[in-house]
Amino acid sequence: MSAAMNRLYVDLPEVASLLTLSTATIQKMVRQSEFPPPRKLSAQRVGWLVREVEAWAEERPVSDLPPPPNTGGRKGPKQSADCQGQNSGQ
């Protein structure tokens, strides 16, 4: 959440990105009262108070499951910048 530390409010795509959840999941959790509701910022705009999102995130229970093996992984062959430079004859 460090990207949002200087801001008071964030919009739906940013909340989803910060929490690594989909926008549909956030909306569903709001409807089911499992996530803080957005606040009305103007007639046509809503946003989530950063401190409420942070509090919600900190209240999540610690998982006893290990992360799946593909967490953070990239699809396809992995090449470092050094390997790419060597392969091009540099």
Coordinates of N, CA, C and O in Angstrom, one line a residue:
M1 N 0.8 -1.2 0.0 CA 0.0 0.0 0.0 C 0.8 1.3 0.0 O 0.3 2.3 0.1
S2 N 2.1 1.1 -0.1 CA 3.0 2.3 0.0 C 2.7 3.3 -1.1 O 2.9 4.5 -0.9
A3 N 2.2 2.9 -2.3 CA 2.0 3.8 -3.4 C 0.8 4.7 -3.0 O 0.8 5.8 -3.6
A4 N 0.0 4.4 -2.1 CA -1.1 5.2 -1.8 C -1.0 5.9 -0.4 O -1.9 6.6 0.0
M5 N 0.2 5.9 0.2 CA 0.4 6.4 1.5 C 0.2 7.9 1.6 O -0.3 8.4 2.6
N6 N 0.4 8.7 0.5 CA 0.2 10.1 0.6 C -1.2 10.5 0.2 O -1.5 11.7 0.2
R7 N -2.0 9.6 -0.2 CA -3.3 9.9 -0.7 C -4.4 9.5 0.4 O -4.2 8.6 1.1
L8 N -5.5 10.3 0.4 CA -6.5 9.9 1.3 C -7.5 8.9 0.8 O -7.9 8.0 1.5
Y9 N -7.7 9.0 -0.5 CA -8.7 8.1 -1.2 C -8.1 7.4 -2.4 O -7.2 8.0 -3.1
V10 N -8.6 6.3 -2.7 CA -8.2 5.6 -4.0 C -9.5 5.1 -4.7 O -10.5 4.8 -4.0
D11 N -9.4 4.9 -6.0 CA -10.6 4.5 -6.7 C -10.6 2.9 -6.8 O -9.6 2.3 -6.3
L12 N -11.6 2.4 -7.4 CA -11.8 0.9 -7.4 C -10.6 0.2 -8.1 O -10.1 -0.8 -7.5
P13 N -10.2 0.6 -9.3 CA -9.0 -0.1 -9.9 C -7.8 -0.1 -9.0 O -7.1 -1.1 -8.9
E14 N -7.6 1.0 -8.3 CA -6.4 1.1 -7.5 C -6.5 0.2 -6.2 O -5.6 -0.4 -5.8
V15 N -7.7 0.2 -5.6 CA -8.0 -0.7 -4.5 C -7.7 -2.1 -4.9 O -7.0 -2.9 -4.2
A16 N -8.3 -2.5 -6.0 CA -8.1 -3.9 -6.5 C -6.6 -4.2 -6.8 O -6.1 -5.2 -6.4
S17 N -5.9 -3.3 -7.4 CA -4.5 -3.4 -7.6 C -3.7 -3.6 -6.3 O -2.8 -4.4 -6.2
L18 N -3.9 -2.7 -5.4 CA -3.2 -2.7 -4.1 C -3.4 -4.0 -3.4 O -2.5 -4.5 -2.7
L19 N -4.6 -4.6 -3.5 CA -4.9 -5.8 -2.7 C -4.7 -7.1 -3.6 O -4.9 -8.2 -3.1
T20 N -4.3 -6.9 -4.8 CA -4.2 -8.0 -5.8 C -5.5 -8.8 -5.9 O -5.4 -10.1 -5.9
L21 N -6.6 -8.1 -5.9 CA -7.9 -8.7 -6.1 C -8.5 -8.1 -7.4 O -8.1 -7.0 -7.8
S22 N -9.5 -8.7 -7.9 CA -10.2 -8.2 -9.1 C -11.2 -7.1 -8.6 O -11.6 -7.1 -7.4
T23 N -11.6 -6.2 -9.5 CA -12.6 -5.2 -9.2 C -13.9 -5.9 -8.9 O -14.6 -5.4 -8.0
A24 N -14.2 -6.9 -9.6 CA -15.5 -7.7 -9.3 C -15.5 -8.3 -7.9 O -16.5 -8.3 -7.2
T25 N -14.3 -8.7 -7.4 CA -14.2 -9.3 -6.1 C -14.4 -8.2 -5.0 O -15.2 -8.4 -4.1
I26 N -13.8 -7.0 -5.3 CA -14.0 -5.9 -4.3 C -15.5 -5.5 -4.3 O -16.1 -5.4 -3.2
Q27 N -16.1 -5.4 -5.4 CA -17.5 -5.0 -5.5 C -18.4 -6.1 -4.8 O -19.3 -5.7 -4.1
K28 N -18.1 -7.3 -5.0 CA -18.9 -8.4 -4.4 C -18.7 -8.3 -2.8 O -19.7 -8.5 -2.1
M29 N -17.5 -8.1 -2.4 CA -17.3 -8.1 -0.9 C -18.0 -6.9 -0.3 O -18.5 -6.9 0.8
V30 N -18.0 -5.7 -1.0 CA -18.7 -4.6 -0.5 C -20.2 -4.9 -0.4 O -20.9 -4.6 0.6
R31 N -20.8 -5.5 -1.5 CA -22.2 -5.9 -1.4 C -22.5 -6.8 -0.3 O -23.6 -6.8 0.3
Q32 N -21.6 -7.7 0.1 CA -21.8 -8.7 1.2 C -21.3 -8.1 2.5 O -21.2 -8.9 3.5
S33 N -21.0 -6.9 2.6 CA -20.5 -6.2 3.8 C -19.3 -6.9 4.4 O -19.1 -6.9 5.6
E34 N -18.4 -7.3 3.5 CA -17.1 -8.0 3.9 C -16.0 -7.0 3.6 O -14.8 -7.4 3.8
F35 N -16.2 -5.9 3.1 CA -15.2 -4.9 2.7 C -15.7 -3.5 3.0 O -16.9 -3.3 2.8
P36 N -14.9 -2.5 3.4 CA -15.4 -1.2 3.6 C -16.1 -0.6 2.4 O -15.6 -0.8 1.3
P37 N -17.3 0.0 2.5 CA -17.9 0.6 1.4 C -17.2 1.9 0.9 O -16.5 2.5 1.7
P38 N -17.3 2.2 -0.4 CA -16.7 3.5 -0.8 C -17.4 4.7 -0.2 O -18.6 4.6 0.2
R39 N -16.8 5.8 -0.2 CA -17.3 7.0 0.3 C -17.6 7.9 -0.9 O -16.9 8.0 -1.9
K40 N -18.7 8.7 -0.8 CA -19.1 9.6 -1.9 C -18.2 10.8 -1.8 O -18.1 11.6 -0.9
L41 N -17.5 11.1 -2.9 CA -16.5 12.2 -3.0 C -17.2 13.4 -3.7 O -16.8 14.5 -3.5
S42 N -18.0 13.1 -4.7 CA -18.8 14.1 -5.4 C -20.0 13.5 -5.9 O -20.3 12.3 -5.7
A43 N -20.8 14.2 -6.7 CA -22.1 13.6 -7.3 C -21.8 12.4 -8.1 O -22.7 11.5 -8.2
Q44 N -20.7 12.3 -8.8 CA -20.4 11.2 -9.7 C -19.2 10.4 -9.4 O -18.7 9.6 -10.2
R45 N -18.6 10.6 -8.2 CA -17.4 9.9 -7.9 C -17.4 9.4 -6.5 O -17.8 10.0 -5.5
V46 N -16.8 8.1 -6.3 CA -16.6 7.5 -5.0 C -15.2 7.1 -4.9 O -14.5 6.9 -5.9
G47 N -14.8 6.8 -3.7 CA -13.4 6.4 -3.4 C -13.4 5.7 -2.1 O -14.2 5.9 -1.2
W48 N -12.3 4.9 -1.9 CA -12.1 4.3 -0.6 C -11.1 5.0 0.2 O -10.0 5.4 -0.3
L49 N -11.4 5.2 1.5 CA -10.5 5.9 2.4 C -9.3 4.9 2.6 O -9.5 3.8 3.0
V50 N -8.1 5.4 2.3 CA -6.9 4.5 2.4 C -6.8 3.9 3.7 O -6.5 2.7 3.8
R51 N -7.0 4.6 4.8 CA -6.8 4.0 6.1 C -7.8 2.9 6.4 O -7.4 2.0 7.1
E52 N -9.0 3.0 5.9 CA -10.0 1.9 6.1 C -9.5 0.7 5.3 O -9.7 -0.4 5.8
V53 N -9.0 0.9 4.1 CA -8.5 -0.3 3.3 C -7.3 -0.9 4.0 O -7.2 -2.1 4.1
E54 N -6.4 -0.1 4.5 CA -5.3 -0.6 5.2 C -5.7 -1.4 6.5 O -5.2 -2.5 6.8
A55 N -6.7 -0.8 7.2 CA -7.2 -1.5 8.4 C -7.8 -2.9 8.1 O -7.6 -3.9 8.8
W56 N -8.6 -2.9 7.0 CA -9.2 -4.1 6.6 C -8.1 -5.1 6.2 O -8.2 -6.3 6.6
A57 N -7.1 -4.7 5.5 CA -6.0 -5.6 5.1 C -5.3 -6.2 6.3 O -4.9 -7.4 6.3
E58 N -5.0 -5.3 7.3 CA -4.3 -5.8 8.4 C -5.1 -6.7 9.3 O -4.5 -7.5 10.1
E59 N -6.4 -6.7 9.2 CA -7.3 -7.6 10.0 C -7.4 -8.9 9.3 O -8.0 -9.8 9.9
R60 N -7.0 -9.1 8.1 CA -7.1 -10.4 7.5 C -6.3 -11.5 8.3 O -5.2 -11.2 8.8
P61 N -6.9 -12.6 8.4 CA -6.2 -13.7 9.2 C -5.0 -14.2 8.4 O -4.9 -14.1 7.2
V62 N -4.0 -14.6 9.2 CA -2.8 -15.2 8.7 C -3.1 -16.5 8.1 O -3.8 -17.3 8.7
S63 N -2.7 -16.8 6.9 CA -2.9 -18.1 6.2 C -2.0 -19.1 6.7 O -0.8 -18.9 6.9
D64 N -2.5 -20.4 6.8 CA -1.6 -21.5 7.1 C -1.3 -22.2 5.9 O -0.6 -23.2 5.9
L65 N -1.7 -21.8 4.7 CA -1.4 -22.4 3.5 C -0.2 -21.7 2.9 O -0.1 -20.5 2.9
P66 N 0.7 -22.5 2.3 CA 1.9 -21.9 1.6 C 1.4 -21.2 0.3 O 0.4 -21.7 -0.3
P67 N 2.1 -20.3 -0.2 CA 1.7 -19.7 -1.5 C 1.8 -20.8 -2.6 O 2.7 -21.6 -2.5
P68 N 1.0 -20.7 -3.7 CA 1.2 -21.7 -4.7 C 2.5 -21.5 -5.4 O 3.1 -20.4 -5.4
P69 N 3.0 -22.6 -6.0 CA 4.4 -22.5 -6.6 C 4.5 -21.5 -7.7 O 5.6 -21.1 -8.0
N70 N 3.4 -21.1 -8.3 CA 3.6 -20.1 -9.4 C 3.4 -18.7 -9.0 O 3.4 -17.8 -9.8
T71 N 3.3 -18.4 -7.7 CA 3.1 -17.0 -7.2 C 4.3 -16.2 -7.6 O 5.5 -16.5 -7.4
G72 N 4.0 -15.1 -8.4 CA 5.1 -14.2 -8.8 C 5.9 -14.7 -9.9 O 6.8 -14.0 -10.4
G73 N 5.6 -15.8 -10.4 CA 6.4 -16.4 -11.5 C 6.0 -15.8 -12.9 O 4.9 -15.2 -13.0
R74 N 6.8 -15.9 -13.8 CA 6.6 -15.4 -15.2 C 6.3 -16.6 -16.1 O 6.9 -17.7 -15.9
K75 N 5.5 -16.5 -17.0 CA 5.2 -17.5 -18.0 C 6.3 -17.5 -19.1 O 6.7 -16.5 -19.5
G76 N 6.6 -18.7 -19.5 CA 7.6 -18.8 -20.6 C 9.0 -18.8 -20.0 O 9.3 -18.7 -18.8
P77 N 10.0 -18.9 -20.9 CA 11.4 -19.0 -20.5 C 11.9 -17.7 -19.9 O 11.5 -16.6 -20.3
K78 N 12.7 -17.8 -18.8 CA 13.1 -16.6 -18.1 C 14.6 -16.3 -18.6 O 15.4 -17.2 -18.6
Q79 N 14.8 -15.1 -19.0 CA 16.1 -14.7 -19.4 C 16.4 -13.4 -18.7 O 15.6 -12.4 -18.7
S80 N 17.6 -13.3 -18.2 CA 18.1 -12.1 -17.5 C 18.6 -11.1 -18.6 O 18.9 -11.5 -19.7
A81 N 18.8 -9.9 -18.2 CA 19.4 -8.9 -19.1 C 20.8 -9.3 -19.6 O 21.2 -9.1 -20.7
D82 N 21.6 -10.0 -18.7 CA 22.9 -10.4 -19.0 C 22.8 -11.5 -20.1 O 23.6 -11.5 -21.1
C83 N 21.9 -12.4 -20.0 CA 21.8 -13.5 -21.0 C 21.4 -12.9 -22.3 O 21.8 -13.4 -23.3
Q84 N 20.5 -12.0 -22.3 CA 20.0 -11.4 -23.5 C 21.1 -10.7 -24.3 O 21.2 -10.8 -25.4
G85 N 22.0 -10.0 -23.5 CA 23.1 -9.3 -24.1 C 24.1 -10.3 -24.7 O 24.7 -10.0 -25.8
Q86 N 24.3 -11.4 -24.0 CA 25.3 -12.4 -24.5 C 24.8 -13.1 -25.8 O 25.5 -13.4 -26.7
N87 N 23.4 -13.3 -25.8 CA 22.8 -14.0 -27.0 C 22.9 -13.1 -28.2 O 22.8 -13.6 -29.3
S88 N 23.0 -11.8 -28.1 CA 22.9 -10.9 -29.2 C 24.3 -10.6 -29.7 O 24.5 -9.8 -30.6
G89 N 25.4 -11.2 -29.1 CA 26.7 -11.0 -29.6 C 27.4 -9.8 -29.0 O 28.4 -9.4 -29.5
Q90 N 26.8 -9.2 -28.0 CA 27.4 -8.1 -27.3 C 28.5 -8.4 -26.3 O 28.5 -9.4 -25.7

